CSV table of C-alpha atoms in Angstrom, one decimal:
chain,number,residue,atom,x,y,z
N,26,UNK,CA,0.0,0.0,0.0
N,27,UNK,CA,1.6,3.2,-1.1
N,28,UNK,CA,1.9,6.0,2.1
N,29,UNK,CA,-0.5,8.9,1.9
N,30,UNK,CA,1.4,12.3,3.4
N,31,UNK,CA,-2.2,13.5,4.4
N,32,UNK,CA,-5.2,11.8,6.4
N,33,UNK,CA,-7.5,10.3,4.0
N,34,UNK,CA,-9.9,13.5,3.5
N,35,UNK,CA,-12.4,11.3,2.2
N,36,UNK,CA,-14.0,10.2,5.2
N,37,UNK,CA,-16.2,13.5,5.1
N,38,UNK,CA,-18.0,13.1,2.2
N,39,UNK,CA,-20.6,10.9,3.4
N,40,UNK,CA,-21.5,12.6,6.2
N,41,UNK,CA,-21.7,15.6,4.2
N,42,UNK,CA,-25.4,15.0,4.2
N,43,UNK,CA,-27.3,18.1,2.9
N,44,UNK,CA,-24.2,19.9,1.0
N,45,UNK,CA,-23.7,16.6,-0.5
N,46,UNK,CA,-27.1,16.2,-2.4
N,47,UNK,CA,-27.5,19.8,-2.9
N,48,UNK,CA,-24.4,19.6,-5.1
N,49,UNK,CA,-25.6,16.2,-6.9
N,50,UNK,CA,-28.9,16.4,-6.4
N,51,UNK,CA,-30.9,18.1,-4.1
N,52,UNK,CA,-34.1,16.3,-2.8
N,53,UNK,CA,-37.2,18.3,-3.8
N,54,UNK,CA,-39.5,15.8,-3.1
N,55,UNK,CA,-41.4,17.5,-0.3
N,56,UNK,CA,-44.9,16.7,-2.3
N,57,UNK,CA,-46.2,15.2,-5.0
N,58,UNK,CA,-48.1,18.4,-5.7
N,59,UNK,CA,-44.7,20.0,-5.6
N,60,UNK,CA,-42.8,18.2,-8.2
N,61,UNK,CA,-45.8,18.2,-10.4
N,62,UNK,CA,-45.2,22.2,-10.7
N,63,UNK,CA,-41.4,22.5,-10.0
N,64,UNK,CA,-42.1,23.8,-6.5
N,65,UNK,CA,-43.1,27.1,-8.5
N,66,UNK,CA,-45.1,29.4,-5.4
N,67,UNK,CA,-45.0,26.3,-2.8
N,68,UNK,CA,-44.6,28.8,-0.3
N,69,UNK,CA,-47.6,30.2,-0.7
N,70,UNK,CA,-50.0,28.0,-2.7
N,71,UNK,CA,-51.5,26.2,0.1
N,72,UNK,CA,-53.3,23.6,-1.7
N,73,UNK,CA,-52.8,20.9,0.9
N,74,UNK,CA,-50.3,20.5,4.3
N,75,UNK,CA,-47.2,20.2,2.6
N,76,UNK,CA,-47.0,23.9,2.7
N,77,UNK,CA,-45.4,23.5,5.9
N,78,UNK,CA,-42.4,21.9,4.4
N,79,UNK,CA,-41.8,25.4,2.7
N,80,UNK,CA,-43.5,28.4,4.7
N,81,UNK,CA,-44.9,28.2,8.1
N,82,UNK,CA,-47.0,31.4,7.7
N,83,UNK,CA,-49.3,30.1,4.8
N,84,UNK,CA,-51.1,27.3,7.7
N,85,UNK,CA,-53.3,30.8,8.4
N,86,UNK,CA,-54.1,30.3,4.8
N,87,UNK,CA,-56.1,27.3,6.3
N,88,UNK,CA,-59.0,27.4,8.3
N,89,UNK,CA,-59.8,23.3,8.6
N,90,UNK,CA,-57.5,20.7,9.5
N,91,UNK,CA,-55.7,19.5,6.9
N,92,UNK,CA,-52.8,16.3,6.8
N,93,UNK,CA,-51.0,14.9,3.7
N,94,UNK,CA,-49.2,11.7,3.2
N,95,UNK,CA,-46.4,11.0,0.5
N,96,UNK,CA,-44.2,9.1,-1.1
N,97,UNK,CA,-41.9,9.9,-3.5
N,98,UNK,CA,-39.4,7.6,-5.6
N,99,UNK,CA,-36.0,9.3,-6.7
N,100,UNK,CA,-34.2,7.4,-9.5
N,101,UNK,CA,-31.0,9.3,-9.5
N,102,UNK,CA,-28.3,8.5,-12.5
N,103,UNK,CA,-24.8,9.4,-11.8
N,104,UNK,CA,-22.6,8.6,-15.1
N,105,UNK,CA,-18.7,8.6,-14.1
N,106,UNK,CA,-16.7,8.4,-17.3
N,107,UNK,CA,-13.0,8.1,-18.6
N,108,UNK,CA,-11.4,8.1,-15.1
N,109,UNK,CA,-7.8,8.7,-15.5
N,110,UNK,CA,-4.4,9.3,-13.8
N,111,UNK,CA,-0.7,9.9,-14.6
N,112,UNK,CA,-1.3,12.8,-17.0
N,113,UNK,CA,-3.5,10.0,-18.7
N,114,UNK,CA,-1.5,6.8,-18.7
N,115,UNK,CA,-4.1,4.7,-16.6
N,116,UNK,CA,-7.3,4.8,-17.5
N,117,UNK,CA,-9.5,3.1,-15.0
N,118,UNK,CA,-12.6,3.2,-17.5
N,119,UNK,CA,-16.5,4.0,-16.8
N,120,UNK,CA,-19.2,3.7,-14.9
N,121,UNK,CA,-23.1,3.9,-16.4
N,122,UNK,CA,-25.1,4.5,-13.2
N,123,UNK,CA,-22.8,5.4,-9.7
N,124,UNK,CA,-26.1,6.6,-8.7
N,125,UNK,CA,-28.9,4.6,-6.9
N,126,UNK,CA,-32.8,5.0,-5.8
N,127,UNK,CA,-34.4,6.7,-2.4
N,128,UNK,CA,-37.4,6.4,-1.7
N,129,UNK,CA,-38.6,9.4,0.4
N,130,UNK,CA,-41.6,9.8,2.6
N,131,UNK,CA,-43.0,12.8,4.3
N,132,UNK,CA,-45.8,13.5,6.4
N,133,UNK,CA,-47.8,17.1,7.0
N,134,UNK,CA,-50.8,18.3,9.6
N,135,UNK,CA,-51.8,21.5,10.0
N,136,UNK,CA,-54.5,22.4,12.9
N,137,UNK,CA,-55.8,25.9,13.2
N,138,UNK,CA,-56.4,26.8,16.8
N,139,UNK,CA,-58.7,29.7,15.8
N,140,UNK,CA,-58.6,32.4,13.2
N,141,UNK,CA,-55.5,34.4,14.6
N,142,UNK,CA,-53.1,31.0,15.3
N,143,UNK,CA,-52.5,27.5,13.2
N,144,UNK,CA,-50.2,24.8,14.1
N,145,UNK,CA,-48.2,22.5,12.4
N,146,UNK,CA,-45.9,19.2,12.6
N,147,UNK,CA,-44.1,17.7,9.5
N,148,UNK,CA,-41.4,15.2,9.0
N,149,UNK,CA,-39.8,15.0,5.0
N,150,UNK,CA,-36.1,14.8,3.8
N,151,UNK,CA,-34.8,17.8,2.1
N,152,UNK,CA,-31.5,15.4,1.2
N,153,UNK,CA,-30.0,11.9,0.4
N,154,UNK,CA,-28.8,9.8,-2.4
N,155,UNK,CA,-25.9,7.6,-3.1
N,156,UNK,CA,-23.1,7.0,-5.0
N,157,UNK,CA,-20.8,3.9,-5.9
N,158,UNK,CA,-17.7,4.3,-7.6
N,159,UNK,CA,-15.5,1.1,-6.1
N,160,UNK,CA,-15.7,-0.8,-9.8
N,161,UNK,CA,-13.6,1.8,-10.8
N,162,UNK,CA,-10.9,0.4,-8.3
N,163,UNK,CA,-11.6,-3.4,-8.4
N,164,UNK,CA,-8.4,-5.4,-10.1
N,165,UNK,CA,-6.1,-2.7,-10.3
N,166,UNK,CA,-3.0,-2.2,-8.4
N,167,UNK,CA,-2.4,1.4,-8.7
N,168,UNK,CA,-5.8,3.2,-8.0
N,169,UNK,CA,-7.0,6.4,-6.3
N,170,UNK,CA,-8.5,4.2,-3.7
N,171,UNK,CA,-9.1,7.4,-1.6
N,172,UNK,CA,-12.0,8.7,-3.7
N,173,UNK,CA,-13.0,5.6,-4.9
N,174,UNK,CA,-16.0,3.6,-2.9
N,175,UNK,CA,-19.4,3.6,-1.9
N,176,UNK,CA,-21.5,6.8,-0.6
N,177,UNK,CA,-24.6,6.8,0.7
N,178,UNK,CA,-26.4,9.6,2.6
N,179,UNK,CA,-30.0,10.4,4.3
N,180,UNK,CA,-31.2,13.3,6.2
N,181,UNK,CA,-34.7,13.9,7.7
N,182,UNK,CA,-36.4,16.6,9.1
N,183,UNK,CA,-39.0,16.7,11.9
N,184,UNK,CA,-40.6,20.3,11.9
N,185,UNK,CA,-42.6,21.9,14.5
N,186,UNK,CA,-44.2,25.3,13.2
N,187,UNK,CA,-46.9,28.1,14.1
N,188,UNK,CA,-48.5,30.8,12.6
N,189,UNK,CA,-49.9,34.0,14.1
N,190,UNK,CA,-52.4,36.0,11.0
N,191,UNK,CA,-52.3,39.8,12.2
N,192,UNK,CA,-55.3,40.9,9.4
N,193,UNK,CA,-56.8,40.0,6.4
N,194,UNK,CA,-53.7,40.5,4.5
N,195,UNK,CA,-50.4,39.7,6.7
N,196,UNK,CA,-49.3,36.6,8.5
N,197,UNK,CA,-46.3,35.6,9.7
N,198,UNK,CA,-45.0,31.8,11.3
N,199,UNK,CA,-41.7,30.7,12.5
N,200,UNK,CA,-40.5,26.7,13.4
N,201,UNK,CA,-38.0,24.0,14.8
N,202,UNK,CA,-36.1,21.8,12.7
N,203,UNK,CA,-34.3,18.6,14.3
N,204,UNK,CA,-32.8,17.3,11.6
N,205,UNK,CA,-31.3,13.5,11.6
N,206,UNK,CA,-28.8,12.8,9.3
N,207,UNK,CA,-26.6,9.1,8.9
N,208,UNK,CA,-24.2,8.6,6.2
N,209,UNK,CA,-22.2,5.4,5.1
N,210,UNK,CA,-18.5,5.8,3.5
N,211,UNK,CA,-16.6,3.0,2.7
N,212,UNK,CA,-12.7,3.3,0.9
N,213,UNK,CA,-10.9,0.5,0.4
N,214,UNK,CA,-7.6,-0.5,-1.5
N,215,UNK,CA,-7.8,-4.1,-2.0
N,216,UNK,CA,-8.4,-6.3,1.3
N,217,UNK,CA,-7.1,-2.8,2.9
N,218,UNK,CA,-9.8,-0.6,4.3
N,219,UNK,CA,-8.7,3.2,4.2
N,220,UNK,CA,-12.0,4.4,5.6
N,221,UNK,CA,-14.8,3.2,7.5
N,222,UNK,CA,-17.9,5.3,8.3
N,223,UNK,CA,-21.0,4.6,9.5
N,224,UNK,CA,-22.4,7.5,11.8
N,225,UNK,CA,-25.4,9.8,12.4
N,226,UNK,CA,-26.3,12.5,14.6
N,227,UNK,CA,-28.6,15.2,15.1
N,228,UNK,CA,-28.5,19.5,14.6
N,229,UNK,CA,-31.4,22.1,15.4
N,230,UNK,CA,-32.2,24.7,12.7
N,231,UNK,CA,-35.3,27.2,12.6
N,232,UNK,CA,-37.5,28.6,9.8
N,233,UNK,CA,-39.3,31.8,9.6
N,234,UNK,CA,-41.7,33.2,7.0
N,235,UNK,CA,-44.7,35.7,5.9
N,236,UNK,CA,-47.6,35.9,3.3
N,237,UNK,CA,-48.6,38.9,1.9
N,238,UNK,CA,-52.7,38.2,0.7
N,239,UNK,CA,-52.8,41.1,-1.9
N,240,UNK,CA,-56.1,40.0,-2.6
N,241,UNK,CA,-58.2,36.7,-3.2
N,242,UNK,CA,-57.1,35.6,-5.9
N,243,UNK,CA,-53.1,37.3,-5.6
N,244,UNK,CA,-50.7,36.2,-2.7
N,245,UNK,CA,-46.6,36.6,-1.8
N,246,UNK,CA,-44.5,34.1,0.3
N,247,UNK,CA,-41.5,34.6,1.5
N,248,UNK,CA,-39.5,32.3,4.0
N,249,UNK,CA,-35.8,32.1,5.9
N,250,UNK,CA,-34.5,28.3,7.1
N,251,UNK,CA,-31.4,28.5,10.0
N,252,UNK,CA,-30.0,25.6,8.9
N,253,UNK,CA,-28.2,23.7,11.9
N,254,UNK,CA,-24.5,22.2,11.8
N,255,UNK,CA,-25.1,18.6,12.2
N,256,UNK,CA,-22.9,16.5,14.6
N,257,UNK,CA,-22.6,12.8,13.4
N,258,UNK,CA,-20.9,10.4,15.5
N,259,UNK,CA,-20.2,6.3,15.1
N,260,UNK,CA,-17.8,4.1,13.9
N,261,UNK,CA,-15.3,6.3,12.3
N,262,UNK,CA,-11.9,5.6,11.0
N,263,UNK,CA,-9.5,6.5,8.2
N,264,UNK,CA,-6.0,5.2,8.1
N,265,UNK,CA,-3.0,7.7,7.0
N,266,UNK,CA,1.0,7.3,7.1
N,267,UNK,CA,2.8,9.7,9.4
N,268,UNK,CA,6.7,10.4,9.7
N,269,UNK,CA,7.0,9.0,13.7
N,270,UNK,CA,10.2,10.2,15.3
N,271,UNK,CA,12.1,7.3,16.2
N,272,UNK,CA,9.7,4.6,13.9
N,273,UNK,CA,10.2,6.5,10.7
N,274,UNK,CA,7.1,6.4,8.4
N,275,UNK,CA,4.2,4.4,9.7
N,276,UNK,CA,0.6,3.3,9.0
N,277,UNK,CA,-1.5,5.6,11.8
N,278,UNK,CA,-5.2,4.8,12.4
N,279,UNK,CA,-7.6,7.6,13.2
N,280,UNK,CA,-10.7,7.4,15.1
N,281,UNK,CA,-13.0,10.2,15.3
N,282,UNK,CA,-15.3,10.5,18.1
N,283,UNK,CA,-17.6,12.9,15.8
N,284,UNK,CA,-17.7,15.2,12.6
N,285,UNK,CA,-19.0,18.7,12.5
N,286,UNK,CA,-21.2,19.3,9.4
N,287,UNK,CA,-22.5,22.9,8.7
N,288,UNK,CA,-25.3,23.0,6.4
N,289,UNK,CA,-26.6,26.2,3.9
N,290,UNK,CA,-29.3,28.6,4.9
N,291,UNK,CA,-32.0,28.7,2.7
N,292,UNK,CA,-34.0,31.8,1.6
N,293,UNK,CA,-36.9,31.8,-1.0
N,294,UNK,CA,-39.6,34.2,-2.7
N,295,UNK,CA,-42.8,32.5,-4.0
N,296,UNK,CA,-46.0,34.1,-5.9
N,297,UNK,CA,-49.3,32.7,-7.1
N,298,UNK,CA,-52.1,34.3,-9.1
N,299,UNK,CA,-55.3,32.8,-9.9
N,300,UNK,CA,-56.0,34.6,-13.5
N,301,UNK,CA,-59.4,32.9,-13.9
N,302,UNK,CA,-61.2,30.4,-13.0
N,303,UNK,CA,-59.7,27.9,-14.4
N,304,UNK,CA,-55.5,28.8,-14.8
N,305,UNK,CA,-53.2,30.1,-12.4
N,306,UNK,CA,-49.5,30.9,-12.6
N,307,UNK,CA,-46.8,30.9,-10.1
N,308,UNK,CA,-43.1,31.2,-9.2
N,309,UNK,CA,-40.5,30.7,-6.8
N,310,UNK,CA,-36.7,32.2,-6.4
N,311,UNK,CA,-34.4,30.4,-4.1
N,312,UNK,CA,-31.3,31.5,-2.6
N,313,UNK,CA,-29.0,28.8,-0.8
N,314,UNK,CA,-26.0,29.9,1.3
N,315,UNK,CA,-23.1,27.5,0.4
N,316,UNK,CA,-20.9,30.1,0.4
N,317,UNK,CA,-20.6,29.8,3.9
N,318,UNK,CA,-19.8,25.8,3.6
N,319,UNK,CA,-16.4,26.0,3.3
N,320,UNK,CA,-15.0,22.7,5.2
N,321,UNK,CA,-16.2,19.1,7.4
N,322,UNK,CA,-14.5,19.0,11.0
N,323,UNK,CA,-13.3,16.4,12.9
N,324,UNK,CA,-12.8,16.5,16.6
N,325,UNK,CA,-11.4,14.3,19.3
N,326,UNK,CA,-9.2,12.0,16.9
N,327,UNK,CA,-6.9,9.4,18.4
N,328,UNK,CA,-4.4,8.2,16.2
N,329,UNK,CA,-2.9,4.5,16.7
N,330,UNK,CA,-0.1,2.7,15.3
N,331,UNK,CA,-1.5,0.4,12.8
N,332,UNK,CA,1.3,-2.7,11.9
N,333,UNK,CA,4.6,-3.3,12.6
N,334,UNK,CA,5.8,-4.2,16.4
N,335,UNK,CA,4.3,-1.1,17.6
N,336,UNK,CA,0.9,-2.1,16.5
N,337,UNK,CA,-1.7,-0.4,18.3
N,338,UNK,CA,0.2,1.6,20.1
N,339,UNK,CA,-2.0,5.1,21.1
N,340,UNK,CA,0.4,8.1,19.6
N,341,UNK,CA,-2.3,11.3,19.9
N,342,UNK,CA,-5.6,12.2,21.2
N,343,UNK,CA,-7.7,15.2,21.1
N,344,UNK,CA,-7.0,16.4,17.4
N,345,UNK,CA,-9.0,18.8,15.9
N,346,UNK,CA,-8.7,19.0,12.0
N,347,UNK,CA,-10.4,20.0,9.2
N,348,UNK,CA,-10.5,16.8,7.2
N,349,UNK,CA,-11.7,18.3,3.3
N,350,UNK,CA,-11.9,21.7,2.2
N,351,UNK,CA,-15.0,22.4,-0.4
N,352,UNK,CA,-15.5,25.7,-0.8
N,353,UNK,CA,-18.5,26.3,-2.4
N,354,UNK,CA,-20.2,29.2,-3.6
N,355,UNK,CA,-23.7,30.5,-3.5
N,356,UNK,CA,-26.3,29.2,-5.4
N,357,UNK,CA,-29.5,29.9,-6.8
N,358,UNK,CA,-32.6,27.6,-8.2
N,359,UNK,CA,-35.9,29.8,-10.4
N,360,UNK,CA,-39.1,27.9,-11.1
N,361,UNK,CA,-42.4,28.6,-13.0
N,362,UNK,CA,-45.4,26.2,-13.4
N,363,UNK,CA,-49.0,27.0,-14.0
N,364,UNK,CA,-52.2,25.0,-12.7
N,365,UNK,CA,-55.3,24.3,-14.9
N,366,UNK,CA,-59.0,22.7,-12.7
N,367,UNK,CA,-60.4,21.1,-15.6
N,368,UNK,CA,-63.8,20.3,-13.5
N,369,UNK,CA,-64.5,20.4,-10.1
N,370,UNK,CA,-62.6,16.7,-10.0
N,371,UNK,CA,-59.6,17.3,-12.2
N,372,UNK,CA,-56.6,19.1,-11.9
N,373,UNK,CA,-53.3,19.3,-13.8
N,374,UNK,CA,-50.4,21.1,-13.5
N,375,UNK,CA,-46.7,21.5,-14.9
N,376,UNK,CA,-43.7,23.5,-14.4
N,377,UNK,CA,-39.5,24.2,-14.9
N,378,UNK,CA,-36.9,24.7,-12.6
N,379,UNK,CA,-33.3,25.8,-13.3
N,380,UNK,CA,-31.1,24.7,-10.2
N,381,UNK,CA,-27.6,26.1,-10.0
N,382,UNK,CA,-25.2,23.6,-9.0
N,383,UNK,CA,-22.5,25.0,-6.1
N,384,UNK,CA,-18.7,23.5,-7.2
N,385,UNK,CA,-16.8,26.5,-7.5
N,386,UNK,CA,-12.9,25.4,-8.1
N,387,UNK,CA,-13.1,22.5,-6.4
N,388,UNK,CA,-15.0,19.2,-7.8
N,389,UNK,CA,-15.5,15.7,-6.8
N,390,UNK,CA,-16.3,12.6,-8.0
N,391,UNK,CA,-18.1,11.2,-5.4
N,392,UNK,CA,-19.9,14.5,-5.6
N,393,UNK,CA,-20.7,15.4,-8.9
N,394,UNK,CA,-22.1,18.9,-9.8
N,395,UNK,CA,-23.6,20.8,-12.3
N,396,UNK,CA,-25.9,22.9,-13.5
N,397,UNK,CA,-29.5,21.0,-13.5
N,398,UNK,CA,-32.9,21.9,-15.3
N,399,UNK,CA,-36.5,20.4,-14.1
N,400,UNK,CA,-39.4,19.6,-16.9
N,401,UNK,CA,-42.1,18.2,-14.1
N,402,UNK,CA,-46.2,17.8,-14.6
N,403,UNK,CA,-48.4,16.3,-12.3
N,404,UNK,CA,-52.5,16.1,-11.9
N,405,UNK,CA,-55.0,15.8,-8.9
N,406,UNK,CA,-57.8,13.8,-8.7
N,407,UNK,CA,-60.5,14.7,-5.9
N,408,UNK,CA,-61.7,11.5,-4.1
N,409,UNK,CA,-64.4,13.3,-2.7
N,410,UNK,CA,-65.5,16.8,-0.8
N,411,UNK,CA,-62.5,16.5,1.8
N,412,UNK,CA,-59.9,14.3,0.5
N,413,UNK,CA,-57.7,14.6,-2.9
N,414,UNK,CA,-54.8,11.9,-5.0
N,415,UNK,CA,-52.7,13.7,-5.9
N,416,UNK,CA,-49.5,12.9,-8.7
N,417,UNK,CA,-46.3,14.4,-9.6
N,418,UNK,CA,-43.8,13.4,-12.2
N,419,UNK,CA,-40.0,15.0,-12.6
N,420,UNK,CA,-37.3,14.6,-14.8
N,421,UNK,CA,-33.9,16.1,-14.0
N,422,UNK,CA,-31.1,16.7,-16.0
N,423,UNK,CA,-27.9,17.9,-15.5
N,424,UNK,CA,-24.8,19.0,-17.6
N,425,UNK,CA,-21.7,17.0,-18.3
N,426,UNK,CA,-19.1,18.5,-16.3
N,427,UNK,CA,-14.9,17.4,-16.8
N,428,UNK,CA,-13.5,17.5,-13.6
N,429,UNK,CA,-9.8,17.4,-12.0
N,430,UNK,CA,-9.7,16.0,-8.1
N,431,UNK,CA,-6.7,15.8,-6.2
N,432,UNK,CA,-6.2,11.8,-4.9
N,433,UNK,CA,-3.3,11.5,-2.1
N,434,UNK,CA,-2.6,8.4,-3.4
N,435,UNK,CA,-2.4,9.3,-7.2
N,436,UNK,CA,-2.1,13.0,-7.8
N,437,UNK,CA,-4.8,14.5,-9.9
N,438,UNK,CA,-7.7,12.1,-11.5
N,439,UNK,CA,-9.6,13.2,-14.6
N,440,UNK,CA,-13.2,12.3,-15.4
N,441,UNK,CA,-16.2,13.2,-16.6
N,442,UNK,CA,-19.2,13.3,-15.1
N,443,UNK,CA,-23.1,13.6,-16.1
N,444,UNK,CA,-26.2,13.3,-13.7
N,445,UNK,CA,-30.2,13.2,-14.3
N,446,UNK,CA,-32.9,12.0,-12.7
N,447,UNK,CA,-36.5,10.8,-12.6
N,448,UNK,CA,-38.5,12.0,-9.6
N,449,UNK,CA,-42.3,9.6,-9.1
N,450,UNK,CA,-44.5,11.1,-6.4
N,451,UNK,CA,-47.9,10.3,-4.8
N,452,UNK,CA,-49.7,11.9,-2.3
N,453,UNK,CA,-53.2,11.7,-0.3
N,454,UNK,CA,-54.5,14.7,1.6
N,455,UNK,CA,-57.7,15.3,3.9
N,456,UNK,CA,-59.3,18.2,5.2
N,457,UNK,CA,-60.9,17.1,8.2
């Protein structure tokens, strides 16, 4: 096994749970209702419970109680192709799908207490996919084992909201997130394992939010998620070489006892307008804050001798280290969909998103990023005066994207990478 001259970095990007599928793919699969328009004016539509998810303030949009249950399939496709090292002199080949399915659930109930205050409890992902590079390695000799390996990630969010309605026009809400998120990393060169993760944890965020009602048939939303730095602990280990005074260079195994993960803020706009009776347009602008993602953090390492007759042998404790720098920038996501009632049964909808992807200068195979565009449609089907099926239907695709990542084992590694995805969603809501 060749020495590495730096801890295997690696180790962080599984736990990077909500950075990491915002940069591949972030989950919007809070509805069915949702996908079927792009998330175009979710924050302020209020068409069923999964409002929540978005905007707090819009429950004083409702004045019964209202819950809606989902489920939504996420077929992600992560192409990884002509990964190379040595200026090009080994080609470890392709892979046609890295990528693999979720499937995501979520859960929404709004209760108004009386015409001033509504509460609210949800639980939905905003995050999680997978990835599985590791063919890329198997058979070879020479490999960048450290970025090479299975990903897999999940986050959820349990939500507790309220919202207070001042007139006939202005309300305003405001929430607690406790988001759970695990990840599994596994990097291995040959019979060697170089990282072993399997952790989860647990950070507290906030959201806050207004509607502006400009009239019946016109409304604004407009909301503000604190999103939490999530501490994941578990069985966490990464092995590395280190220059031991007296040994010379040895094989050093680090155990974390957790990781700091900082997730993006997330501010959004959102409109609807009923034209007529029967159409109505609306629109949503998002603003994510992965500017301010800038590295994963490990604390309270040990490192152990790993081999040799020192084997085992306890050498540090108590390290604090950044373990992967990212340094991403700023992103943002527009979307516009329209909704058609055929009859008092039958409704249909469809929208486009363009989602910005948030790689600035530095990329990733395990994460790969781009630029992504959203053709969704979707249709509701009313079961009867208080309960509605609703559909949605997403496909995803994102550009192809040639990207240089820096491998302590091999130097830099070439590829190219191209990700899409089909999003299936179903969704029953009652008002009560």
């Amino acid at each position: 096994m060749k020495t590495f001259n730096k801890t295997l970095i690696a180790v962080s990007v599984a736990l990077a749970s909500s950075q990491a599928m915002a940069a591949g793919f972030q989950l919007n699969s809070q509805s069915a209702t949702g996908i079927g328009r792009a998330f175009a004016g979710d924050a302020v539509i209020a068409d069923n419970a999964s409002v929540l998810a978005r905007n707090p303030a819009a429950m004083a949009l409702f004045d019964k109680s209202s819950l809606s249950l989902g489920l939504t399939y996420a077929d992600v496709q992560v192409d990884v192709k002509d990964v190379n090292f040595a200026g090009g002199a080994v080609d470890l080949g392709s892979i046609d799908d890295a990528g693999s399915g979720k499937v995501i659930p979520n859960f929404y109930y709004i209760h108004p207490v009386n015409d001033k205050i509504a509460l609210g409890f949800a639980a939905f992902s905003n995050f999680g996919t997978g990835t599985d590079t590791s063919s890329l390695s198997k058979n070879q000799a020479a490999a960048p084992f450290d970025l090479l390996g299975e990903t897999e990630v999940t986050t959820v969010n349990f939500n507790t909201s309220i919202s207070y309605r001042f007139n006939e026009m202005f309300s305003v809400g405001a929430g607690i997130d406790a988001v759970y998120g695990e990840g599994r990393l596994t990097r291995n060169a040959g019979s060697t394992p170089l990282v072993d993760v399997d952790a989860d944890g647990w950070g507290f965020g906030g959201i806050l939010g207004a509607t502006l009602e400009l009239d019946q048939n016109n409304r604004l939303g407009i909301s503000y998620r604190f999103s939490p730095t999530v501490t994941v602990t578990g069985d966490t280990t990464a092995m590395t070489t280190k220059d031991i005074p007296g040994l010379g260079m040895q094989n050093v195994m680090l155990d974390f006892e957790d990781l700091d993960v900082p997730l993006a803020d997330i501010f959004q706009v959102a409109g609807f307008h009923q034209l007529n009776a029967k159409f109505a347009v609306h629109y949503t602008a998002q603003f994510t804050k992965w500017g301010d993602f800038e590295q994963i953090t490990a604390n309270n390492a040990t490192a152990t001798l790993a081999g040799g007759p020192a084997n085992g042998t306890q050498i540090a404790t108590g390290v604090t280290q950044p373990l992967k720098s990212y340094q991403w920038k700023d992103s943002w996501l527009f979307s516009i969909g329209g909704t058609y009632n055929i009859d008092d049964n039958w409704t249909v909808r469809a929208g486009y998103m363009h989602d910005q992807g948030v790689v600035d200068q530095l990329s990733s195979l395990s994460i790969p990023d781009s630029d992504r565009n959203w053709y969704t449609a979707g249709m509701s089907y009313r079961l009867s005066q208080q309960s509605t099926l609703d559909l949605g239907i997403a496909f995803v695709k994102g550009q192809q994207v040639d990207l240089i990542e820096y491998s302590a084992i091999a130097g830099p590694v070439n590829a190219t990478t191209e990700s899409s995805a089909m999003y299936y969603s179903m969704q029953y809501s009652y008002q009560f």
